[in-house]
């Protein structure tokens, strides 16, 4: 089985900017290019891409309109939008349309690479409903954590909490975010509930070198993946 390269579509009307973006991404990804949103939609009818990097300001169809049309047929492909500082207030509209991430120009290309990697990792988690960390596999279908021969079946909330934290490694979630996301807005649960679940998870996986749940004082929790 050959290694299938992940494909990234760059939508940008300025040829030189498009080239620079391509040069920074082409070592890791197969690059497709479009000069505007219309051209991009035509390409997407022909073939699958794994991620889209689009400029906001484009003739014929701007980045927002492109995403609006894309999302009517494709809800899943991650889109990272590049925007000038002054269009920053449109950010809210973008997220409402289903954009996954934003960067302001001038683009810091090393950061662009990190963000592309993070978006692809998350998309993979969503598609496959599993997280793989070294020898550990977390499977959302079965609420199981598997390491070699060892299988740990988790209660629903514990699983959801761990899955959430490890889907976004190093991102700090506040206790109230976690309560809303996992226990729901209507819940009677409080911070103690989250702490109890974190402690149970720590106990269960105390021997695991692959990951840990870190308390960030005064803020909340984050999942850390150990190399």
C-alpha positions as a LaTeX table, in Angstrom:
\begin{tabular}{lrrr}
\hline
Residue & $x$ (\AA) & $y$ (\AA) & $z$ (\AA) \\
\hline
Unk1 & 0.00 & 0.00 & 0.00 \\
Unk2 & 1.65 & 3.26 & $-1.12$ \\
Unk3 & 1.57 & 6.34 & 1.06 \\
Unk4 & $-1.30$ & 8.47 & $-0.14$ \\
Unk5 & $-0.41$ & 12.11 & 0.14 \\
Unk6 & $-2.88$ & 14.38 & 1.85 \\
Unk7 & $-4.15$ & 17.01 & $-0.56$ \\
Unk8 & $-4.55$ & 20.70 & 0.19 \\
Unk9 & $-6.40$ & 23.12 & $-2.08$ \\
Unk10 & $-5.09$ & 26.69 & $-2.07$ \\
Unk11 & $-7.56$ & 29.32 & $-3.28$ \\
Unk12 & $-5.86$ & 32.66 & $-3.88$ \\
Unk13 & $-6.16$ & 35.08 & $-6.82$ \\
Unk14 & $-2.69$ & 36.56 & $-6.44$ \\
Unk15 & $-0.31$ & 34.26 & $-8.30$ \\
Unk16 & 2.84 & 35.09 & $-6.33$ \\
Unk17 & 1.12 & 34.72 & $-2.94$ \\
Unk18 & $-0.31$ & 31.41 & $-4.10$ \\
Unk19 & 3.15 & 30.24 & $-5.11$ \\
Unk20 & 4.68 & 31.17 & $-1.76$ \\
Unk21 & 1.91 & 29.35 & 0.13 \\
Unk22 & 2.39 & 26.34 & $-2.12$ \\
Unk23 & 6.15 & 26.29 & $-1.56$ \\
Unk24 & 5.65 & 26.18 & 2.19 \\
Unk25 & 3.16 & 23.32 & 2.09 \\
Unk26 & 4.31 & 21.16 & $-0.80$ \\
Unk27 & 6.90 & 19.15 & 1.14 \\
Unk28 & 4.15 & 17.63 & 3.26 \\
Unk29 & 1.08 & 17.82 & 1.05 \\
Unk30 & $-0.06$ & 17.41 & $-2.49$ \\
Unk31 & $-1.14$ & 20.90 & $-3.58$ \\
Unk32 & $-4.08$ & 21.86 & $-5.80$ \\
Unk33 & $-4.58$ & 25.47 & $-6.83$ \\
Unk34 & $-7.49$ & 27.70 & $-7.73$ \\
Unk35 & $-7.52$ & 31.41 & $-8.55$ \\
Unk36 & $-11.00$ & 31.97 & $-7.14$ \\
Unk37 & $-13.97$ & 30.33 & $-5.47$ \\
Unk38 & $-15.71$ & 29.36 & $-8.70$ \\
Unk39 & $-12.63$ & 27.59 & $-9.98$ \\
Unk40 & $-12.27$ & 25.88 & $-6.60$ \\
Unk41 & $-15.84$ & 24.54 & $-6.64$ \\
Unk42 & $-15.20$ & 23.06 & $-10.10$ \\
Unk43 & $-12.07$ & 21.30 & $-8.83$ \\
Unk44 & $-13.97$ & 19.96 & $-5.83$ \\
Unk45 & $-16.60$ & 18.43 & $-8.10$ \\
Unk46 & $-13.84$ & 16.46 & $-9.80$ \\
Unk47 & $-11.79$ & 15.33 & $-6.85$ \\
Unk48 & $-11.49$ & 14.92 & $-3.10$ \\
Unk49 & $-9.31$ & 17.27 & $-1.07$ \\
Unk50 & $-8.44$ & 16.94 & 2.61 \\
Unk51 & $-8.17$ & 20.61 & 3.52 \\
Unk52 & $-8.75$ & 24.04 & 1.97 \\
Unk53 & $-6.76$ & 27.23 & 2.52 \\
Unk54 & $-8.70$ & 30.18 & 1.08 \\
Unk55 & $-8.16$ & 33.90 & 0.88 \\
Unk56 & $-11.11$ & 36.09 & 1.82 \\
Unk57 & $-10.62$ & 38.80 & $-0.78$ \\
Unk58 & $-11.06$ & 37.29 & $-4.23$ \\
Unk59 & $-12.79$ & 38.41 & $-7.41$ \\
Unk60 & $-15.91$ & 36.58 & $-8.72$ \\
Unk61 & $-16.59$ & 34.95 & $-5.37$ \\
Unk62 & $-15.04$ & 35.88 & $-2.05$ \\
Unk63 & $-13.89$ & 33.41 & 0.58 \\
Unk64 & $-17.10$ & 33.68 & 2.61 \\
Unk65 & $-19.36$ & 33.04 & $-0.36$ \\
Unk66 & $-17.17$ & 30.12 & $-1.36$ \\
Unk67 & $-17.51$ & 28.54 & 2.08 \\
Unk68 & $-21.26$ & 29.17 & 2.11 \\
Unk69 & $-21.65$ & 27.26 & $-1.17$ \\
Unk70 & $-19.18$ & 24.56 & $-0.17$ \\
Unk71 & $-21.01$ & 23.86 & 3.09 \\
Unk72 & $-24.28$ & 23.18 & 1.29 \\
Unk73 & $-22.68$ & 20.07 & $-0.22$ \\
Unk74 & $-19.73$ & 19.33 & 2.06 \\
Unk75 & $-19.93$ & 19.80 & 5.81 \\
Unk76 & $-16.69$ & 18.08 & 6.73 \\
Unk77 & $-13.66$ & 19.34 & 4.81 \\
Unk78 & $-11.73$ & 21.75 & 7.04 \\
Unk79 & $-11.35$ & 25.31 & 5.75 \\
Unk80 & $-8.71$ & 27.75 & 6.94 \\
Unk81 & $-9.39$ & 31.31 & 5.87 \\
Unk82 & $-6.70$ & 33.94 & 5.32 \\
Unk83 & $-7.86$ & 37.46 & 6.01 \\
Unk84 & $-6.39$ & 40.97 & 6.12 \\
Unk85 & $-6.41$ & 42.66 & 9.53 \\
Unk86 & $-9.23$ & 45.01 & 8.58 \\
Unk87 & $-11.61$ & 42.18 & 7.68 \\
Unk88 & $-11.13$ & 40.74 & 11.14 \\
Unk89 & $-14.59$ & 41.81 & 12.32 \\
Unk90 & $-16.07$ & 39.44 & 9.73 \\
Unk91 & $-14.59$ & 36.60 & 11.72 \\
Unk92 & $-17.88$ & 35.88 & 13.43 \\
Unk93 & $-19.71$ & 35.51 & 10.10 \\
Unk94 & $-17.04$ & 33.12 & 8.97 \\
Unk95 & $-17.41$ & 30.81 & 11.93 \\
Unk96 & $-21.19$ & 30.94 & 11.54 \\
Unk97 & $-20.75$ & 29.78 & 7.92 \\
Unk98 & $-18.61$ & 26.84 & 9.00 \\
Unk99 & $-15.03$ & 27.97 & 8.73 \\
Unk100 & $-12.67$ & 25.96 & 10.93 \\
Unk101 & $-9.81$ & 28.38 & 11.45 \\
Unk102 & $-8.50$ & 31.83 & 10.59 \\
Unk103 & $-5.19$ & 33.52 & 10.10 \\
Unk104 & $-4.52$ & 37.19 & 9.44 \\
Unk105 & $-2.11$ & 38.32 & 6.78 \\
Unk106 & 0.80 & 38.68 & 6.44 \\
Unk107 & 0.85 & 34.95 & 7.03 \\
Unk108 & 3.42 & 33.42 & 9.34 \\
Unk109 & 4.09 & 30.27 & 7.32 \\
Unk110 & 5.42 & 28.09 & 10.10 \\
Unk111 & 2.24 & 28.81 & 12.03 \\
Unk112 & 0.18 & 28.03 & 8.94 \\
Unk113 & 1.79 & 24.59 & 8.88 \\
Unk114 & 1.00 & 23.95 & 12.55 \\
Unk115 & $-2.60$ & 24.97 & 12.03 \\
Unk116 & $-2.99$ & 22.83 & 8.93 \\
Unk117 & $-1.61$ & 19.83 & 10.85 \\
Unk118 & $-3.96$ & 20.44 & 13.78 \\
Unk119 & $-7.02$ & 20.78 & 11.51 \\
Unk120 & $-6.15$ & 17.59 & 9.64 \\
Unk121 & $-5.63$ & 15.68 & 12.85 \\
Unk122 & $-9.01$ & 16.80 & 14.12 \\
Unk123 & $-10.73$ & 15.98 & 10.82 \\
Unk124 & $-9.22$ & 12.51 & 10.97 \\
Unk125 & $-10.49$ & 12.04 & 14.52 \\
Unk126 & $-13.99$ & 13.13 & 13.45 \\
Unk127 & $-14.03$ & 10.87 & 10.39 \\
Unk128 & $-12.64$ & 7.79 & 12.02 \\
Unk129 & $-14.19$ & 8.41 & 15.43 \\
Unk130 & $-10.95$ & 7.38 & 17.03 \\
Unk131 & $-7.75$ & 8.85 & 18.42 \\
Unk132 & $-4.44$ & 7.07 & 18.03 \\
Unk133 & $-1.58$ & 7.99 & 20.37 \\
Unk134 & 1.38 & 5.67 & 20.05 \\
Unk135 & 0.05 & 2.22 & 20.99 \\
Unk136 & $-3.14$ & 3.61 & 22.48 \\
Unk137 & $-6.38$ & 3.68 & 20.48 \\
Unk138 & $-9.49$ & 5.45 & 21.76 \\
Unk139 & $-12.56$ & 4.29 & 19.92 \\
Unk140 & $-15.65$ & 6.47 & 20.10 \\
Unk141 & $-17.98$ & 3.77 & 18.79 \\
Unk142 & $-17.28$ & 1.50 & 21.75 \\
Unk143 & $-16.12$ & 3.96 & 24.48 \\
Unk144 & $-12.99$ & 1.85 & 24.69 \\
Unk145 & $-9.37$ & 2.63 & 25.29 \\
Unk146 & $-7.18$ & $-0.12$ & 23.85 \\
Unk147 & $-3.46$ & $-0.60$ & 24.42 \\
Unk148 & $-2.01$ & $-3.82$ & 23.06 \\
Unk149 & $-3.94$ & $-6.62$ & 24.76 \\
Unk150 & $-5.40$ & $-4.29$ & 27.35 \\
Unk151 & $-8.94$ & $-3.03$ & 26.84 \\
Unk152 & $-10.52$ & $-0.49$ & 29.16 \\
Unk153 & $-14.20$ & 0.21 & 28.70 \\
Unk154 & $-15.12$ & 3.63 & 30.11 \\
Unk155 & $-18.39$ & 5.07 & 31.37 \\
Unk156 & $-19.84$ & 7.48 & 28.78 \\
Unk157 & $-18.95$ & 10.77 & 30.49 \\
Unk158 & $-15.44$ & 9.71 & 31.39 \\
Unk159 & $-14.86$ & 8.64 & 27.81 \\
Unk160 & $-16.26$ & 11.89 & 26.40 \\
Unk161 & $-14.12$ & 13.95 & 28.75 \\
Unk162 & $-10.92$ & 12.12 & 27.83 \\
Unk163 & $-11.78$ & 12.13 & 24.11 \\
Unk164 & $-12.42$ & 15.87 & 24.20 \\
Unk165 & $-9.16$ & 16.68 & 25.98 \\
Unk166 & $-7.07$ & 14.48 & 23.71 \\
Unk167 & $-8.74$ & 15.69 & 20.50 \\
Unk168 & $-7.30$ & 19.12 & 21.24 \\
Unk169 & $-3.92$ & 18.40 & 22.81 \\
Unk170 & $-2.49$ & 21.24 & 24.92 \\
Unk171 & $-5.65$ & 23.31 & 24.60 \\
Unk172 & $-6.89$ & 24.45 & 27.99 \\
Unk173 & $-10.60$ & 23.90 & 28.58 \\
Unk174 & $-12.24$ & 25.74 & 31.46 \\
Unk175 & $-14.30$ & 23.69 & 33.86 \\
Unk176 & $-17.46$ & 25.44 & 32.67 \\
Unk177 & $-16.66$ & 24.70 & 29.00 \\
Unk178 & $-16.27$ & 21.03 & 29.86 \\
Unk179 & $-19.52$ & 21.05 & 31.86 \\
Unk180 & $-21.39$ & 22.62 & 28.93 \\
Unk181 & $-19.85$ & 20.35 & 26.30 \\
Unk182 & $-20.14$ & 17.06 & 28.11 \\
Unk183 & $-22.84$ & 17.43 & 30.72 \\
Unk184 & $-24.95$ & 19.99 & 28.81 \\
Unk185 & $-26.20$ & 23.45 & 29.74 \\
Unk186 & $-29.12$ & 22.12 & 31.74 \\
Unk187 & $-27.00$ & 20.09 & 34.07 \\
Unk188 & $-27.03$ & 20.19 & 37.87 \\
Unk189 & $-23.43$ & 19.03 & 37.81 \\
Unk190 & $-20.73$ & 21.45 & 38.89 \\
Unk191 & $-16.95$ & 21.76 & 39.10 \\
Unk192 & $-16.79$ & 18.89 & 41.57 \\
Unk193 & $-18.24$ & 16.57 & 38.92 \\
Unk194 & $-15.50$ & 17.49 & 36.45 \\
Unk195 & $-12.81$ & 17.11 & 39.11 \\
Unk196 & $-14.16$ & 13.70 & 40.17 \\
Unk197 & $-14.16$ & 12.46 & 36.56 \\
Unk198 & $-10.63$ & 13.77 & 35.98 \\
Unk199 & $-9.43$ & 11.99 & 39.12 \\
Unk200 & $-11.05$ & 8.72 & 38.04 \\
Unk201 & $-9.38$ & 8.97 & 34.63 \\
Unk202 & $-6.02$ & 9.71 & 36.24 \\
Unk203 & $-6.36$ & 6.66 & 38.44 \\
Unk204 & $-7.31$ & 4.38 & 35.55 \\
Unk205 & $-4.46$ & 5.52 & 33.33 \\
Unk206 & $-1.83$ & 6.17 & 35.99 \\
Unk207 & 0.53 & 3.67 & 34.34 \\
Unk208 & 0.19 & 5.16 & 30.86 \\
Unk209 & 3.17 & 7.10 & 29.53 \\
Unk210 & 1.31 & 8.12 & 26.36 \\
Unk211 & $-0.86$ & 10.91 & 27.72 \\
Unk212 & $-1.92$ & 12.71 & 30.86 \\
Unk213 & $-4.54$ & 15.17 & 32.03 \\
Unk214 & $-2.93$ & 18.30 & 33.41 \\
Unk215 & $-4.62$ & 20.70 & 35.83 \\
Unk216 & $-4.05$ & 24.32 & 34.84 \\
Unk217 & $-4.46$ & 26.22 & 38.09 \\
Unk218 & $-7.31$ & 28.69 & 38.15 \\
Unk219 & $-8.32$ & 27.80 & 34.60 \\
Unk220 & $-9.21$ & 24.19 & 34.00 \\
Unk221 & $-7.67$ & 21.16 & 32.33 \\
Unk222 & $-5.75$ & 20.12 & 29.26 \\
Unk223 & $-4.77$ & 16.82 & 27.69 \\
Unk224 & $-1.08$ & 16.36 & 27.03 \\
Unk225 & 0.30 & 13.84 & 24.59 \\
Unk226 & 3.72 & 12.52 & 25.54 \\
Unk227 & 6.17 & 11.94 & 22.76 \\
\hline
\end{tabular}
